[in-house]
mmCIF file with all atom_site columns, C-alpha atoms in Angstrom:
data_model
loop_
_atom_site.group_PDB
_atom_site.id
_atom_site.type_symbol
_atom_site.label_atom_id
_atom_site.label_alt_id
_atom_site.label_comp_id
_atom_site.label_asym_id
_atom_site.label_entity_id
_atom_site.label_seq_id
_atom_site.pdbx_PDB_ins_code
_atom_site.Cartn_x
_atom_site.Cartn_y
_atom_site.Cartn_z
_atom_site.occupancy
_atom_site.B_iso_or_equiv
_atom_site.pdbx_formal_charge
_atom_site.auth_seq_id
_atom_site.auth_comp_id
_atom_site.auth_asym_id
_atom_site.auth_atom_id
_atom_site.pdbx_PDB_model_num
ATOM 1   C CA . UNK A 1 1   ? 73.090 34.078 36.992 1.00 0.00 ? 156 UNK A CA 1
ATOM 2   C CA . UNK A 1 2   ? 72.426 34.476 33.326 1.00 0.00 ? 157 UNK A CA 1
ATOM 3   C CA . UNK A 1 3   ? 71.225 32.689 30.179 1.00 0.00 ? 158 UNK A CA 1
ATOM 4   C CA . UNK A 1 4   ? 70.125 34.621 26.894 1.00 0.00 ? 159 UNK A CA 1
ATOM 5   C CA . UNK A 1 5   ? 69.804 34.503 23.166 1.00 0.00 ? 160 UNK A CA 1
ATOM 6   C CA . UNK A 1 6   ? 68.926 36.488 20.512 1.00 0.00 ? 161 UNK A CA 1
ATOM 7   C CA . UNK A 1 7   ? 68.686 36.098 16.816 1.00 0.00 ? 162 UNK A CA 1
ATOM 8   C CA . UNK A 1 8   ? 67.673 38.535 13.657 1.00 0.00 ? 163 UNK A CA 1
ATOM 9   C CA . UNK A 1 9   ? 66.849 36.530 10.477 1.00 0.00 ? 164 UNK A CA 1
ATOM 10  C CA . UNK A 1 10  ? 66.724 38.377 6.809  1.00 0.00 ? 165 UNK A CA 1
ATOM 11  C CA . UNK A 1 11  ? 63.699 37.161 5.464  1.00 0.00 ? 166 UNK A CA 1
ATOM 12  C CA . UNK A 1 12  ? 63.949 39.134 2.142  1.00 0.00 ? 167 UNK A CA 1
ATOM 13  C CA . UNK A 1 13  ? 66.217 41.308 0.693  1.00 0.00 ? 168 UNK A CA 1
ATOM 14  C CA . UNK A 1 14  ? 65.928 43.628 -2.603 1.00 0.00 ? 169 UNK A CA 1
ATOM 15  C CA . UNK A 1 15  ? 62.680 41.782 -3.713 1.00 0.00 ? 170 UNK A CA 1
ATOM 16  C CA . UNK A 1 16  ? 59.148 42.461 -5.759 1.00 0.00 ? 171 UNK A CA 1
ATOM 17  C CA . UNK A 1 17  ? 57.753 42.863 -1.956 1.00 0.00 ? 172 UNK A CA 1
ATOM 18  C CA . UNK A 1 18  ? 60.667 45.676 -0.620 1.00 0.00 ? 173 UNK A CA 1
ATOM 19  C CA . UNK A 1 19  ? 64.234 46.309 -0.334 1.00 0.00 ? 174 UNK A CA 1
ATOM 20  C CA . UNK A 1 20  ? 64.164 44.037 3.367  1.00 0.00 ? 175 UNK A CA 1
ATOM 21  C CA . UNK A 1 21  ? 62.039 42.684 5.728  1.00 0.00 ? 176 UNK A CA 1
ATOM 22  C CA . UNK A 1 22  ? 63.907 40.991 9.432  1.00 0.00 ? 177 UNK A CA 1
ATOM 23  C CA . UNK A 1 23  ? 62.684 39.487 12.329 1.00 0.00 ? 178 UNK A CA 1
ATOM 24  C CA . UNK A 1 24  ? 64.605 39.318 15.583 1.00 0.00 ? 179 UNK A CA 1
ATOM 25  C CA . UNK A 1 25  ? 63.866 37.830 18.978 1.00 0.00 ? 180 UNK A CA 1
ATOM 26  C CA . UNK A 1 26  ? 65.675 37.463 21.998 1.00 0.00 ? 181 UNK A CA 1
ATOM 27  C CA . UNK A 1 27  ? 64.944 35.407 25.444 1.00 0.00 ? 182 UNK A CA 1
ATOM 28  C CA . UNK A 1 28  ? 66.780 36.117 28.993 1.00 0.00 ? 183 UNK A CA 1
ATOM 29  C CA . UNK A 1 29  ? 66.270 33.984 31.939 1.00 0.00 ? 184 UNK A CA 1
ATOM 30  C CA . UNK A 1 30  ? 67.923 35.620 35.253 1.00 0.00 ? 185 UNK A CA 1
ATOM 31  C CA . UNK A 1 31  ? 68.643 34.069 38.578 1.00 0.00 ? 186 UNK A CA 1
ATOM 32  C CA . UNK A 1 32  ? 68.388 36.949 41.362 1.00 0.00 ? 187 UNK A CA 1
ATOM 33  C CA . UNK A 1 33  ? 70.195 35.834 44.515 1.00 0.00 ? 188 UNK A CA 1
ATOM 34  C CA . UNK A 1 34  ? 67.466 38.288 46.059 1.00 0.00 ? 189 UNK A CA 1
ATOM 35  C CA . UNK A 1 35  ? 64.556 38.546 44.353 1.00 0.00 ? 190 UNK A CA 1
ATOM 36  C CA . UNK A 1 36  ? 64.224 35.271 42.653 1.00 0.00 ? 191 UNK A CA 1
ATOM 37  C CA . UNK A 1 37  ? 64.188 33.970 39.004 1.00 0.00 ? 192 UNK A CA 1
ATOM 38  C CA . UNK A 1 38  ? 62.557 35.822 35.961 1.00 0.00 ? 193 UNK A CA 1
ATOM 39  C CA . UNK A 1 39  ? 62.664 35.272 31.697 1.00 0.00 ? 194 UNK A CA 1
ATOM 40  C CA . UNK A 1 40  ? 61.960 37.989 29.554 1.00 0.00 ? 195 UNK A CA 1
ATOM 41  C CA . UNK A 1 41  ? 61.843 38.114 25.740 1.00 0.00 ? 196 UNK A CA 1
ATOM 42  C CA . UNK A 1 42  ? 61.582 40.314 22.708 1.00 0.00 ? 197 UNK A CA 1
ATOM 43  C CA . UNK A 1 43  ? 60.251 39.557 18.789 1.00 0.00 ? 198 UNK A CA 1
ATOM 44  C CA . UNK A 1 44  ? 59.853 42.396 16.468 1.00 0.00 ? 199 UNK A CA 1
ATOM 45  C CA . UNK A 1 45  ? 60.007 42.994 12.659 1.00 0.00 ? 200 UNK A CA 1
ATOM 46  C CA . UNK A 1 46  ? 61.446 45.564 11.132 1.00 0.00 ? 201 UNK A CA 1
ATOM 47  C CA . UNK A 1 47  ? 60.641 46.291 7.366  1.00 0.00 ? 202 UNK A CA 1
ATOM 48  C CA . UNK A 1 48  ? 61.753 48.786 4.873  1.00 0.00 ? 203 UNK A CA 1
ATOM 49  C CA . UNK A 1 49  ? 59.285 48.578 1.722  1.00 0.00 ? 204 UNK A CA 1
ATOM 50  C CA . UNK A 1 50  ? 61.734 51.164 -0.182 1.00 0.00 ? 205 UNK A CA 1
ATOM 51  C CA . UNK A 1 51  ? 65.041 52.673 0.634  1.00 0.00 ? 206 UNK A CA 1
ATOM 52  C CA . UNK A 1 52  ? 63.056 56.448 2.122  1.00 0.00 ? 207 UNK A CA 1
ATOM 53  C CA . UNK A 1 53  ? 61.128 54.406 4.456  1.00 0.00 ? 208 UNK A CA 1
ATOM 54  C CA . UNK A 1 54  ? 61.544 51.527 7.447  1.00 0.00 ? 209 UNK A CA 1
ATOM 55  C CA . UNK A 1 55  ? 58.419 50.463 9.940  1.00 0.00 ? 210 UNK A CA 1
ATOM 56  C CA . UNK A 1 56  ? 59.214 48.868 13.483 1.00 0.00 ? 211 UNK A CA 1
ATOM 57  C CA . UNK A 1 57  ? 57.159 46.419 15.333 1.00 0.00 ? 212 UNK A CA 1
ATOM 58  C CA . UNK A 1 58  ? 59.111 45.272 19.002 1.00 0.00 ? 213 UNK A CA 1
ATOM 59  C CA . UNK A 1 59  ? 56.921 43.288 21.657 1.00 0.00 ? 214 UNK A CA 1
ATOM 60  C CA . UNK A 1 60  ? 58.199 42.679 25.028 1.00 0.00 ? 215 UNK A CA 1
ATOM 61  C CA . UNK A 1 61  ? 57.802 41.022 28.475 1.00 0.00 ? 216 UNK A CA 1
ATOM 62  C CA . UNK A 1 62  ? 60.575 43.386 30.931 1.00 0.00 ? 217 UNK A CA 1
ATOM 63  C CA . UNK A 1 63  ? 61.646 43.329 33.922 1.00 0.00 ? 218 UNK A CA 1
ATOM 64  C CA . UNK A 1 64  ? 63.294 45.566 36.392 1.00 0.00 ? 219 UNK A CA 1
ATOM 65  C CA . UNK A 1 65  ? 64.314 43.704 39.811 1.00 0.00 ? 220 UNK A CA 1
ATOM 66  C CA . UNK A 1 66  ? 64.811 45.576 43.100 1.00 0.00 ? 221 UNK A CA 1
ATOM 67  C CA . UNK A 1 67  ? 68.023 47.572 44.150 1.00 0.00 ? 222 UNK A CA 1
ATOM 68  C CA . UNK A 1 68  ? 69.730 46.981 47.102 1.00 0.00 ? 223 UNK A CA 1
ATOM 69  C CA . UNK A 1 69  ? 68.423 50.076 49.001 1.00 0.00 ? 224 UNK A CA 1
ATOM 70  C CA . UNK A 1 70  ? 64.914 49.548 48.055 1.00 0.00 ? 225 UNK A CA 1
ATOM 71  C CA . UNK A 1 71  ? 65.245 46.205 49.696 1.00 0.00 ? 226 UNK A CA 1
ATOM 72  C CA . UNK A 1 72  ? 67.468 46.611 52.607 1.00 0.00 ? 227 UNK A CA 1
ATOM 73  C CA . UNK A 1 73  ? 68.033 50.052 53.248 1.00 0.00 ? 228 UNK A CA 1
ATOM 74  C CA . UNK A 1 74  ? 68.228 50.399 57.166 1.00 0.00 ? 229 UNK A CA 1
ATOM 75  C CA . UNK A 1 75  ? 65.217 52.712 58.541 1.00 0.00 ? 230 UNK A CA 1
ATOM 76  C CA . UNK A 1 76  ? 65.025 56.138 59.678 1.00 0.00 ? 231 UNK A CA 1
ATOM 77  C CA . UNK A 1 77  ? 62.678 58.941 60.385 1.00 0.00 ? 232 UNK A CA 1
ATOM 78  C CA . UNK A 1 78  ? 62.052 61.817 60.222 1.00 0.00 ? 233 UNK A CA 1
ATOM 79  C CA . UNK A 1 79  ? 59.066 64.652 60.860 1.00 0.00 ? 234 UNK A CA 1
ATOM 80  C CA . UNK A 1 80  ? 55.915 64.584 58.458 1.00 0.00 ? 235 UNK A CA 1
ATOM 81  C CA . UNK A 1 81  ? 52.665 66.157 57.592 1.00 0.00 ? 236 UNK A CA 1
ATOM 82  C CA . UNK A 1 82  ? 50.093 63.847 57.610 1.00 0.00 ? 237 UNK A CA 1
ATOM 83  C CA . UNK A 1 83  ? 46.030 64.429 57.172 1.00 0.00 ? 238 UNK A CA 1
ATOM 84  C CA . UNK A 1 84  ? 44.239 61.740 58.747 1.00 0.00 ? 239 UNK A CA 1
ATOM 85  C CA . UNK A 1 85  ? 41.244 60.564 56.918 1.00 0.00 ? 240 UNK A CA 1
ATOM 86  C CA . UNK A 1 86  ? 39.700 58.495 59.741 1.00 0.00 ? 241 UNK A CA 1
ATOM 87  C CA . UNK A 1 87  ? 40.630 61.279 62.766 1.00 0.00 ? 242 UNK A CA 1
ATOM 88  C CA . UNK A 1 88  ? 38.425 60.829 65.785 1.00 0.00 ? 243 UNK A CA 1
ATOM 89  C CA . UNK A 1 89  ? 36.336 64.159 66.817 1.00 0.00 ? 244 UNK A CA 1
ATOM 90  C CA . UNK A 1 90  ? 38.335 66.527 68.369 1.00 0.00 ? 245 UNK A CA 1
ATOM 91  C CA . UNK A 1 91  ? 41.457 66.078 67.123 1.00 0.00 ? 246 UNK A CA 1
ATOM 92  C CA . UNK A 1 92  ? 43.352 68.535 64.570 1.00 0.00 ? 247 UNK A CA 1
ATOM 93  C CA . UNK A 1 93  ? 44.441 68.141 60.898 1.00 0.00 ? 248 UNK A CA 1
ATOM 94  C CA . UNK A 1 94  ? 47.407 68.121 59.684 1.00 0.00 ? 249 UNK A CA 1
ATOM 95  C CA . UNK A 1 95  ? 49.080 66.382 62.276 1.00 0.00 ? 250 UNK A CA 1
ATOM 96  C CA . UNK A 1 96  ? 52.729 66.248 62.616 1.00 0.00 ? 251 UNK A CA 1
ATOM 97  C CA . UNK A 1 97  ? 54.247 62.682 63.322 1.00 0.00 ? 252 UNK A CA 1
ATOM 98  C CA . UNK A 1 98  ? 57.308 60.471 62.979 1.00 0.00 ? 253 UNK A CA 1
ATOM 99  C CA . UNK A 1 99  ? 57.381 59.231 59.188 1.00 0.00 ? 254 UNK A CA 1
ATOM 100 C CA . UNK A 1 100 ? 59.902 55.951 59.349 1.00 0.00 ? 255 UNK A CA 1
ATOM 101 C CA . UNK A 1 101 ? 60.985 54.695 56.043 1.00 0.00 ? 256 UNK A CA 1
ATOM 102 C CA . UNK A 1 102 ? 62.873 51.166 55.749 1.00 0.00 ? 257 UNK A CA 1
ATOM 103 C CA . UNK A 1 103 ? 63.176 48.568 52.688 1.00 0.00 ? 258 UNK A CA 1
ATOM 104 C CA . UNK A 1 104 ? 61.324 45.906 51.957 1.00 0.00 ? 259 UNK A CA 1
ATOM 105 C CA . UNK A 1 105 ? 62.966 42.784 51.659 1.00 0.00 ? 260 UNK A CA 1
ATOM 106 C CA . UNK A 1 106 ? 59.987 40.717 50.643 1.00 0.00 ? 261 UNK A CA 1
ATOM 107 C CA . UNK A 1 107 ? 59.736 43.161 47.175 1.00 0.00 ? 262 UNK A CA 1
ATOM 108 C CA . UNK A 1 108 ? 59.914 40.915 43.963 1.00 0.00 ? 263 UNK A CA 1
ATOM 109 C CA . UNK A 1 109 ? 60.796 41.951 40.371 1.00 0.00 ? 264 UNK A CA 1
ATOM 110 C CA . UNK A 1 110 ? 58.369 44.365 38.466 1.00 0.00 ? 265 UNK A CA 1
ATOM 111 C CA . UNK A 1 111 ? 57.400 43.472 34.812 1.00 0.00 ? 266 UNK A CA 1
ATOM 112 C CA . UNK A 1 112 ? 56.677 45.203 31.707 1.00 0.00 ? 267 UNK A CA 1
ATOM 113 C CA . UNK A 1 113 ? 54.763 44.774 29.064 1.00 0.00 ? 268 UNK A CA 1
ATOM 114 C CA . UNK A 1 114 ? 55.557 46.841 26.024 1.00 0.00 ? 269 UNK A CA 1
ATOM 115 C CA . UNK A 1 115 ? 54.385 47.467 22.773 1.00 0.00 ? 270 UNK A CA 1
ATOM 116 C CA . UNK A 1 116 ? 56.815 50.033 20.333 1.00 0.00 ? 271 UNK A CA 1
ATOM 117 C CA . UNK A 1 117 ? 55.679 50.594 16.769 1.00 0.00 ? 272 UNK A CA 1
ATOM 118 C CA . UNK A 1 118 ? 57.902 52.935 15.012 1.00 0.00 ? 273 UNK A CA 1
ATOM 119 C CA . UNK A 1 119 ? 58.831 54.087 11.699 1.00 0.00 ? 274 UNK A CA 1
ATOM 120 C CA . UNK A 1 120 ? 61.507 56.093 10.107 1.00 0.00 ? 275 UNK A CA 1
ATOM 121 C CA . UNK A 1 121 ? 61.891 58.384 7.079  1.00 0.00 ? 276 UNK A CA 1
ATOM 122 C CA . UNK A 1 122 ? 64.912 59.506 5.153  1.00 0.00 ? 277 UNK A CA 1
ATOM 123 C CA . UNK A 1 123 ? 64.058 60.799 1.955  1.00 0.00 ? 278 UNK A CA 1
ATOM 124 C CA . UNK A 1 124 ? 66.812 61.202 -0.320 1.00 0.00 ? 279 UNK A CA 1
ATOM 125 C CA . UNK A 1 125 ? 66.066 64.011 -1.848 1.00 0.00 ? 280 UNK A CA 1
ATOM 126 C CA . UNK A 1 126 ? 66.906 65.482 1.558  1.00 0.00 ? 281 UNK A CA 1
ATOM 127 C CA . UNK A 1 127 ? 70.199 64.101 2.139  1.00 0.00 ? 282 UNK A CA 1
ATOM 128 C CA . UNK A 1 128 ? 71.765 63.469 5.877  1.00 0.00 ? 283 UNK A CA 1
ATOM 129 C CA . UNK A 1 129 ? 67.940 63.899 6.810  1.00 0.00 ? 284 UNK A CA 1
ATOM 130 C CA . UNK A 1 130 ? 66.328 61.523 8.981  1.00 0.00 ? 285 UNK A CA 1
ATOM 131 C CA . UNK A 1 131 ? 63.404 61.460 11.204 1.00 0.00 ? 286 UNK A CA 1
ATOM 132 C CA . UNK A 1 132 ? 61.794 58.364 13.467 1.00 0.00 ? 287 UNK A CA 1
ATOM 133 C CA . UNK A 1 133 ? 58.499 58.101 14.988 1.00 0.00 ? 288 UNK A CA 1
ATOM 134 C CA . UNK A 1 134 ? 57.522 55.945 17.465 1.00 0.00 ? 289 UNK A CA 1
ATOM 135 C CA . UNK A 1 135 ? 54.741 54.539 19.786 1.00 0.00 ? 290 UNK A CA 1
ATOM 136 C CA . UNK A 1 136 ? 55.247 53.171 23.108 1.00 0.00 ? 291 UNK A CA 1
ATOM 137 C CA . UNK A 1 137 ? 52.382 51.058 25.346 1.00 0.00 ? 292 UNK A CA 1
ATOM 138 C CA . UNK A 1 138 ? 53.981 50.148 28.314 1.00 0.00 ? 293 UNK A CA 1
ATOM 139 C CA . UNK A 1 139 ? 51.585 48.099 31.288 1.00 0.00 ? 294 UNK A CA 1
ATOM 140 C CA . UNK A 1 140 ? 53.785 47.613 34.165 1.00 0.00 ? 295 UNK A CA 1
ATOM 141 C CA . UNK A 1 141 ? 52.677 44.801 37.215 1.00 0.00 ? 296 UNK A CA 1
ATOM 142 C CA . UNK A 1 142 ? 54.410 44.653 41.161 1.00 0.00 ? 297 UNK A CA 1
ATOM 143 C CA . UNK A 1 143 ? 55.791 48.272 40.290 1.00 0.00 ? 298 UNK A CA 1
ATOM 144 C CA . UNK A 1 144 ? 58.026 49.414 42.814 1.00 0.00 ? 299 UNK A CA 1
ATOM 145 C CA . UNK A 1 145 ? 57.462 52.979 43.820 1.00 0.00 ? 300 UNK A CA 1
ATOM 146 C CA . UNK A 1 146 ? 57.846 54.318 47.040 1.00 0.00 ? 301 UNK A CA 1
ATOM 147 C CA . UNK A 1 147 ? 54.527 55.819 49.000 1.00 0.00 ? 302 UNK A CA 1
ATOM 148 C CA . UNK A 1 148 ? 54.064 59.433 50.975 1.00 0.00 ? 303 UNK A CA 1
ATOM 149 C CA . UNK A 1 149 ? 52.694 59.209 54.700 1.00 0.00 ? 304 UNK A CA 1
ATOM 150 C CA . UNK A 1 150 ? 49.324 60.659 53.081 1.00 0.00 ? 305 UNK A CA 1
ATOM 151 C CA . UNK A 1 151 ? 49.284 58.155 50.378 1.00 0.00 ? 306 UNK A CA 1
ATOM 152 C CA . UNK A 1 152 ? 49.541 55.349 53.120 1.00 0.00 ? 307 UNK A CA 1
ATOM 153 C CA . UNK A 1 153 ? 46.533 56.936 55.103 1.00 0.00 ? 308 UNK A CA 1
ATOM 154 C CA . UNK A 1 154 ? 44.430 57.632 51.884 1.00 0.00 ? 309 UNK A CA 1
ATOM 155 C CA . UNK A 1 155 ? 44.465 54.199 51.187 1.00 0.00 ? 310 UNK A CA 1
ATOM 156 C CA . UNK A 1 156 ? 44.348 52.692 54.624 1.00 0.00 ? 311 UNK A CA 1
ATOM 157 C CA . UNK A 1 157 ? 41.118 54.657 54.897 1.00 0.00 ? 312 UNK A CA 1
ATOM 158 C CA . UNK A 1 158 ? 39.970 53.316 51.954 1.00 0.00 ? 313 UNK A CA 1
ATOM 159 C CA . UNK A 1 159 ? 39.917 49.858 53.137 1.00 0.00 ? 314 UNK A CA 1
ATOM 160 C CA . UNK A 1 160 ? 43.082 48.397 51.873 1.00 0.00 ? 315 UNK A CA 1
ATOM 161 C CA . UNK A 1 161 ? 43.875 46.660 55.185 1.00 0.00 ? 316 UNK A CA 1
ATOM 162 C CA . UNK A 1 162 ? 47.518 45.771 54.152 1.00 0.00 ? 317 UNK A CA 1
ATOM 163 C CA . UNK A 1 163 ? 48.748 49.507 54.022 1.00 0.00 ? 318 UNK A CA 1
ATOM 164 C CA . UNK A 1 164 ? 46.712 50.321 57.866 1.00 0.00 ? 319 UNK A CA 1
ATOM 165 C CA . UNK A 1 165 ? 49.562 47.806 58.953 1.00 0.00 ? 320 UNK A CA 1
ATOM 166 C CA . UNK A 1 166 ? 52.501 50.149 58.514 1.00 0.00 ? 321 UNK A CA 1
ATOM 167 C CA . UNK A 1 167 ? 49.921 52.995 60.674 1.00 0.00 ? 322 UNK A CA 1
ATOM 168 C CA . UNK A 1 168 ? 50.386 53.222 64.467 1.00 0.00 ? 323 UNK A CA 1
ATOM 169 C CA . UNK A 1 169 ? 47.654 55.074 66.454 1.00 0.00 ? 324 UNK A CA 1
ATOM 170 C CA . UNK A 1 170 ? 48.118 57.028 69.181 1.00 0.00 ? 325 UNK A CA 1
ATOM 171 C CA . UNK A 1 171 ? 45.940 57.245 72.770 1.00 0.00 ? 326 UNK A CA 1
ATOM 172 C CA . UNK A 1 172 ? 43.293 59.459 71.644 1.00 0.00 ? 327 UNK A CA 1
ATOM 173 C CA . UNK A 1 173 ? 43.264 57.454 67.857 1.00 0.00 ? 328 UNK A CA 1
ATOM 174 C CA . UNK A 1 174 ? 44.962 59.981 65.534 1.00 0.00 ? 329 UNK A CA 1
ATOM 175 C CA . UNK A 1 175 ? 47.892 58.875 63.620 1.00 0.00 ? 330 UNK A CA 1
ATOM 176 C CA . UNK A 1 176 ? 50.972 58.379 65.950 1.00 0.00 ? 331 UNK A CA 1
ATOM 177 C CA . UNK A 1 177 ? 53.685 57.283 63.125 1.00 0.00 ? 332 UNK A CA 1
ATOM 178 C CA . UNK A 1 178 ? 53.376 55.778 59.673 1.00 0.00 ? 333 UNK A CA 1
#
């Protein structure tokens, strides 16, 4: 389920101050039947001071929620390399184990926030020429990504505590299956 808006209002056009200056904003609130509810927006200003040149200013709050597989794809395995960080003496490195990968049904939306800053040039004494610029600053929170075995171990070993729960140990303490 969906709800949005979006409007771009002319502020000034062929004036003392430029040919235009616009702001535009938009809102979305989204219902996922999965992943729960999110609202995201966008306000920017775009102004072109004289007809060669136009500057861009967009801030945003994004959102990307989780596909289907990355939730519920059903697990397999398969053989892996892993180094164990924490291997009790005597045992070898790399060790070759059972690397299961599954979805995660408990994974929530990620969110973006963004920054773009842009401007554009078309001179006219170089007709059909055009050229943009643009800056992007992007901070992302709850990104989804998907981990290696060794990534798991690294920071289980480091003391994160919630990745050592997807790490079963074998008899003599090495790393049985991640």
């Amino acid at each position: 389920k969906e709800f949005f808006g979006e409007v771009v209002a002319p502020l000034l056009k062929d004036s003392a101050l430029g040919r235009s200056l616009d702001v535009n904003a938009a809102v979305r609130f989204t219902n996922y039947s999965t992943a729960g509810s999110v609202t995201t927006w966008k306000a920017g200003v775009t102004y072109e001071p004289i007809e060669d040149m136009r500057f861009r200013v967009v801030r945003s709050r994004d959102m990307r929620a989780p596909n289907l597989q990355e939730m519920f794809v059903p697990g397999s395995s398969q053989a892996a390399d892993v180094t164990d960080p924490q291997l009790p003496a005597g045992a070898t490195n790399p060790v070759r184990i059972f690397a299961i990968t599954d979805g995660n049904a408990a994974l929530r939306p990620e969110v973006a926030n963004t920054l773009g800053l842009g401007v554009v040039l078309a001179p006219r004494f170089l007709p059909g020429f055009s050229a943009s610029f643009d800056y992007y600053n992007v901070k992302i929170a709850n990104a989804i990504q998907s981990l290696t075995v060794n990534e798991i171990a690294n920071l289980c070993a480091a003391g994160d505590q919630s990745y050592c729960a997807f790490i079963t140990r074998g008899t003599v303490g090495g790393i049985a299956n991640v």
